[in-house]
Amino acid sequence: MDETKEIKTKEMVLNMGPQHPSTHGVLRLRLEISGETIVKCTPFVGYLHRGTEKLAESMTYLQSIPLMDRLDYISSMTNDVGYCIAVERLFGIEPPLRAKYIRTMVSEMSRISSHLLWLATHALDIGAMTVFLYAFRERERILELFEMLCGARLTVTYPRIGGVRNDVSQEFIDTLYKFTEDFPNKIKEYETLINVNRIWLKRTVGVGIISAEEAINYGLTGAALRGSGVDYDVRKHFPYDAYDLVQFDVPIGKNGDVYDRYLCRVEELRQSNAIVRQCIEALPAGPIMTSDSPKYTLPPKDKVLNNMESLIHHFTLITKGPMTAPNGEVYVATEVPKGELGFYIISDGTGKPYRMRIRSPSFIHVSALPRLCEGGLIADVVANIGSIDVVLGECDR
Amino acid sequence: MEPSKIADMLSSEFAGEVIAINEFRGQTGVTLKKEKILPIARWLHDTPALCFDYLRDLCGVDYKKMKDPRFEVVYNLYSMTHRHTIRLNVQVADKQPIESVVSVWKTADWHERECFDMYGIVFEGHPDLRRVLMPEDWDGHPLRKDYPTAGPEGEEWSGFKEVLKKSEDFKKFGWYR
């Protein structure tokens, strides 16, 4: 009996990642644990650092669009749209209404596909395998629609400065409309699987609680912030594209735990589906690229192939950039599935940005991970990583 | 509140600190000296009429040869309650430290680490100022304007050399190719 009293426990250091399946990429955590409880958690990032900000300084504005695909490779469409909007604000140009609606539509499609991948992997981490298969079934339909739209499934490079690359076809619209009709029932299927599942509730309710003030102070955005009850959505606070022309609600949680963040994202799936539907119904006719500011936007492709001046214009705009870029700096944020993606662009009047800063939500979410994990159990780390929805490509840039 | 009004309030509260107020595309930036950045940050955060509770972004900029204090640290602020924004451009000379604002906004922690990593700007009072994106043993600060985009041919990073050497060592075992 007395011998057991003398047994002393020692704190242990556990290395999690960078090749751990539940870290969603190459996130490495150094966990100091006492028994099952986490005493200290230190995240290490940078394994996927490709120097996007440095590269963008040596590229013209149009050449940088493919780089933006590779930030958050799960929802590349929203990154491209965000980047194009930032550059448009810098140049002071406005895309036509049809392009705005198309961009809003494809952004929301991208949000659905990203949230489905998040739901699938988050559920898989916690131990619900079936949701993974169900969610990938619908995600595949979105990716096929992207392929129909622009030829690529993941790295789309579809938006352009001042509009979009090509118009949507009737076949695309019809298929997408069919999808929006089916999708609400599919969301119900996921909810029946996990919403009141006892194992799911045990693993998520009351785990990783963060209060509203603290969440703002830690810089959380997106569903991670809204789960704590803060009504902050860039689409509502700083409307861009056609978001002020469509109706949608911003779902917010109450308790700020993993379960509330899950509820917010699932409700966002419904709202995104409604936005896509409204965009299809309200899609106006007209051009897809602005013609007011030819110094910044690409000429139509048929003119490039048949008209020498347009070809020269196209060539110089791609290789040298716009010769009349204004001097100034703008910070423009958009709501991507992970949170607030901000671009801070400084122009010195040349064809290339003097400085382009990318404020990525995942980077900030990872930095808040110790706050969520410390004091909890090892198993909850996995739930916490899933609930803040990080993509390391965007985190490391 | 209008951003220009906030800038006026700031320049009357901290009279000697404001160097310039610039406006572009509806966004207002206030250029500041670096000495009082922590009191200014705290004032912006705590004044009920301003209540800048959310630091949207913090980053460094290298103005080599363009401006005299070489660096700028840029703070983009937003108030969730009042829904107004302001930008602070704080001038920092080369090899000069600047006070950290982690005590005001915790989100500044990794932003400042990245700024140190990329520009070598030292933030005084930061709890854990280490490199964040680059490897710990990296030389130089990549986003400085005098840092080349591509390195010299054949000169690899020491960590990569280690990996190459290790794979050479493993070749003596038949199973490793």
PDB file of C-alpha atoms in Angstrom, chain A residues 28 42-47 49 53-55 57-58 88-92 214 216-221 225 230-232 234 236-238 326-333 340 342 344 346 348 353-355 357-360 363-364 366-367 395-397, chain B residues 22 24-25 27 45 53-67 72 74 76 78-80 83-85 87 89 102-111 113-114 118-119 128 130 132-134 136 141-149:
ATOM      1  CA  ARG A  28       3.731  19.690 -35.786  1.00  0.00           C
ATOM      2  CA  THR A  42       3.663  24.438 -28.854  1.00  0.00           C
ATOM      3  CA  PRO A  43       2.765  24.389 -32.553  1.00  0.00           C
ATOM      4  CA  PHE A  44       5.478  24.449 -35.226  1.00  0.00           C
ATOM      5  CA  VAL A  45       4.610  25.513 -38.747  1.00  0.00           C
ATOM      6  CA  GLY A  46       6.544  26.401 -41.870  1.00  0.00           C
ATOM      7  CA  TYR A  47       7.004  22.977 -43.437  1.00  0.00           C
ATOM      8  CA  HIS A  49       6.477  27.625 -46.716  1.00  0.00           C
ATOM      9  CA  GLU A  53       4.657  36.877 -50.633  1.00  0.00           C
ATOM     10  CA  LYS A  54       8.230  37.127 -51.924  1.00  0.00           C
ATOM     11  CA  LEU A  55       7.315  35.528 -55.246  1.00  0.00           C
ATOM     12  CA  GLU A  57       6.708  40.866 -55.460  1.00  0.00           C
ATOM     13  CA  SER A  58       8.543  39.685 -58.570  1.00  0.00           C
ATOM     14  CA  GLU A  88      -9.622  45.681 -58.233  1.00  0.00           C
ATOM     15  CA  ARG A  89      -9.961  47.910 -55.182  1.00  0.00           C
ATOM     16  CA  LEU A  90      -6.351  49.020 -55.612  1.00  0.00           C
ATOM     17  CA  PHE A  91      -6.904  49.867 -59.291  1.00  0.00           C
ATOM     18  CA  GLY A  92     -10.329  51.338 -58.611  1.00  0.00           C
ATOM     19  CA  GLU A 214     -10.963  35.976 -26.017  1.00  0.00           C
ATOM     20  CA  ILE A 216     -11.677  38.233 -30.848  1.00  0.00           C
ATOM     21  CA  ASN A 217      -8.477  38.961 -28.935  1.00  0.00           C
ATOM     22  CA  TYR A 218      -6.844  35.842 -30.376  1.00  0.00           C
ATOM     23  CA  GLY A 219      -7.911  36.958 -33.846  1.00  0.00           C
ATOM     24  CA  LEU A 220     -10.092  33.968 -34.658  1.00  0.00           C
ATOM     25  CA  THR A 221     -12.358  34.497 -37.649  1.00  0.00           C
ATOM     26  CA  LEU A 225     -15.254  32.950 -34.071  1.00  0.00           C
ATOM     27  CA  VAL A 230     -19.674  36.850 -32.353  1.00  0.00           C
ATOM     28  CA  ASP A 231     -21.619  38.021 -35.373  1.00  0.00           C
ATOM     29  CA  TYR A 232     -18.606  38.783 -37.570  1.00  0.00           C
ATOM     30  CA  VAL A 234     -16.802  39.764 -43.788  1.00  0.00           C
ATOM     31  CA  LYS A 236     -21.933  41.166 -44.043  1.00  0.00           C
ATOM     32  CA  HIS A 237     -19.505  43.681 -42.519  1.00  0.00           C
ATOM     33  CA  PHE A 238     -17.644  44.552 -45.749  1.00  0.00           C
ATOM     34  CA  PRO A 326      -1.786  53.971 -58.924  1.00  0.00           C
ATOM     35  CA  ASN A 327       0.456  54.673 -55.921  1.00  0.00           C
ATOM     36  CA  GLY A 328      -1.196  53.537 -52.746  1.00  0.00           C
ATOM     37  CA  GLU A 329      -1.985  50.772 -50.332  1.00  0.00           C
ATOM     38  CA  VAL A 330      -5.182  48.855 -49.600  1.00  0.00           C
ATOM     39  CA  TYR A 331      -6.180  46.152 -47.152  1.00  0.00           C
ATOM     40  CA  VAL A 332      -9.077  44.130 -48.528  1.00  0.00           C
ATOM     41  CA  ALA A 333     -10.535  41.121 -46.761  1.00  0.00           C
ATOM     42  CA  GLU A 340     -10.961  36.197 -42.996  1.00  0.00           C
ATOM     43  CA  GLY A 342      -6.909  39.604 -46.135  1.00  0.00           C
ATOM     44  CA  TYR A 344      -2.608  44.088 -48.014  1.00  0.00           C
ATOM     45  CA  ILE A 346       1.233  48.263 -51.628  1.00  0.00           C
ATOM     46  CA  ASP A 348       4.540  51.853 -56.149  1.00  0.00           C
ATOM     47  CA  PRO A 353       3.121  44.944 -56.311  1.00  0.00           C
ATOM     48  CA  TYR A 354       5.776  46.529 -54.081  1.00  0.00           C
ATOM     49  CA  ARG A 355       4.597  44.426 -51.175  1.00  0.00           C
ATOM     50  CA  ARG A 357       0.898  40.642 -47.557  1.00  0.00           C
ATOM     51  CA  ILE A 358      -1.471  37.717 -47.154  1.00  0.00           C
ATOM     52  CA  ARG A 359      -3.323  37.590 -43.860  1.00  0.00           C
ATOM     53  CA  SER A 360      -4.274  33.939 -43.732  1.00  0.00           C
ATOM     54  CA  PHE A 363      -1.976  30.915 -39.473  1.00  0.00           C
ATOM     55  CA  ILE A 364      -3.842  32.761 -36.748  1.00  0.00           C
ATOM     56  CA  VAL A 366      -2.929  27.594 -35.358  1.00  0.00           C
ATOM     57  CA  SER A 367      -1.472  30.283 -33.098  1.00  0.00           C
ATOM     58  CA  CYS A 395      -0.918  28.817 -42.946  1.00  0.00           C
ATOM     59  CA  ASP A 396       2.644  28.606 -44.265  1.00  0.00           C
ATOM     60  CA  ARG A 397       2.104  30.448 -47.561  1.00  0.00           C
TER      61      ARG A 397
ATOM     62  CA  ASN B  22      -3.025  59.500 -45.853  1.00  0.00           C
ATOM     63  CA  PHE B  24      -6.558  56.074 -50.463  1.00  0.00           C
ATOM     64  CA  ARG B  25      -9.672  54.298 -51.796  1.00  0.00           C
ATOM     65  CA  GLN B  27      -9.063  53.696 -46.308  1.00  0.00           C
ATOM     66  CA  HIS B  45      -8.242  49.304 -27.617  1.00  0.00           C
ATOM     67  CA  ASP B  53     -10.876  45.041 -30.198  1.00  0.00           C
ATOM     68  CA  TYR B  54      -9.703  43.151 -33.267  1.00  0.00           C
ATOM     69  CA  LEU B  55      -6.245  43.350 -34.857  1.00  0.00           C
ATOM     70  CA  ARG B  56      -6.955  42.216 -38.404  1.00  0.00           C
ATOM     71  CA  ASP B  57      -3.397  42.162 -39.584  1.00  0.00           C
ATOM     72  CA  LEU B  58       0.121  43.150 -38.591  1.00  0.00           C
ATOM     73  CA  CYS B  59       2.942  43.065 -41.092  1.00  0.00           C
ATOM     74  CA  GLY B  60       6.258  44.626 -41.939  1.00  0.00           C
ATOM     75  CA  VAL B  61       7.238  46.511 -45.064  1.00  0.00           C
ATOM     76  CA  ASP B  62      10.770  47.181 -46.305  1.00  0.00           C
ATOM     77  CA  TYR B  63      11.159  50.595 -47.951  1.00  0.00           C
ATOM     78  CA  LYS B  64      14.841  50.237 -48.761  1.00  0.00           C
ATOM     79  CA  LYS B  65      16.082  53.318 -50.651  1.00  0.00           C
ATOM     80  CA  MET B  66      12.516  54.706 -50.846  1.00  0.00           C
ATOM     81  CA  LYS B  67      12.007  56.107 -47.352  1.00  0.00           C
ATOM     82  CA  GLU B  72       7.337  50.129 -41.463  1.00  0.00           C
ATOM     83  CA  VAL B  74       1.567  48.136 -40.393  1.00  0.00           C
ATOM     84  CA  ASN B  76      -4.839  47.055 -39.566  1.00  0.00           C
ATOM     85  CA  TYR B  78     -11.170  46.911 -36.746  1.00  0.00           C
ATOM     86  CA  SER B  79     -13.824  47.417 -34.107  1.00  0.00           C
ATOM     87  CA  MET B  80     -16.427  44.662 -33.948  1.00  0.00           C
ATOM     88  CA  ARG B  83     -17.621  48.627 -37.240  1.00  0.00           C
ATOM     89  CA  HIS B  84     -14.893  51.111 -38.117  1.00  0.00           C
ATOM     90  CA  THR B  85     -11.341  50.618 -39.307  1.00  0.00           C
ATOM     91  CA  ARG B  87      -4.517  51.591 -40.292  1.00  0.00           C
ATOM     92  CA  ASN B  89       1.921  52.689 -40.322  1.00  0.00           C
ATOM     93  CA  VAL B 102       0.912  41.235 -27.604  1.00  0.00           C
ATOM     94  CA  SER B 103      -0.309  42.532 -24.231  1.00  0.00           C
ATOM     95  CA  VAL B 104      -3.128  44.346 -26.058  1.00  0.00           C
ATOM     96  CA  TRP B 105      -4.030  41.873 -28.804  1.00  0.00           C
ATOM     97  CA  LYS B 106      -2.912  38.264 -28.345  1.00  0.00           C
ATOM     98  CA  THR B 107      -3.220  37.652 -32.068  1.00  0.00           C
ATOM     99  CA  ALA B 108      -0.164  39.872 -32.545  1.00  0.00           C
ATOM    100  CA  ASP B 109       1.987  37.047 -31.128  1.00  0.00           C
ATOM    101  CA  TRP B 110       2.539  35.103 -34.334  1.00  0.00           C
ATOM    102  CA  HIS B 111       2.197  38.150 -36.567  1.00  0.00           C
ATOM    103  CA  ARG B 113       7.102  36.495 -34.889  1.00  0.00           C
ATOM    104  CA  GLU B 114       6.558  36.370 -38.641  1.00  0.00           C
ATOM    105  CA  MET B 118      10.854  37.966 -42.505  1.00  0.00           C
ATOM    106  CA  TYR B 119      12.369  41.407 -41.747  1.00  0.00           C
ATOM    107  CA  ASP B 128       8.600  34.209 -27.354  1.00  0.00           C
ATOM    108  CA  ARG B 130      11.510  33.016 -32.530  1.00  0.00           C
ATOM    109  CA  VAL B 132       8.053  30.903 -37.247  1.00  0.00           C
ATOM    110  CA  LEU B 133       7.968  30.074 -40.947  1.00  0.00           C
ATOM    111  CA  MET B 134      11.677  29.692 -41.783  1.00  0.00           C
ATOM    112  CA  GLU B 136      15.547  27.965 -36.916  1.00  0.00           C
ATOM    113  CA  HIS B 141      15.457  37.677 -43.482  1.00  0.00           C
ATOM    114  CA  PRO B 142      13.780  36.676 -46.753  1.00  0.00           C
ATOM    115  CA  LEU B 143      11.301  39.496 -47.347  1.00  0.00           C
ATOM    116  CA  ARG B 144      13.921  42.237 -47.159  1.00  0.00           C
ATOM    117  CA  LYS B 145      14.376  43.897 -50.514  1.00  0.00           C
ATOM    118  CA  ASP B 146      18.106  43.110 -50.608  1.00  0.00           C
ATOM    119  CA  TYR B 147      17.449  39.391 -50.153  1.00  0.00           C
ATOM    120  CA  PRO B 148      17.493  37.586 -53.527  1.00  0.00           C
ATOM    121  CA  THR B 149      14.444  35.652 -54.729  1.00  0.00           C
TER     122      THR B 149
END
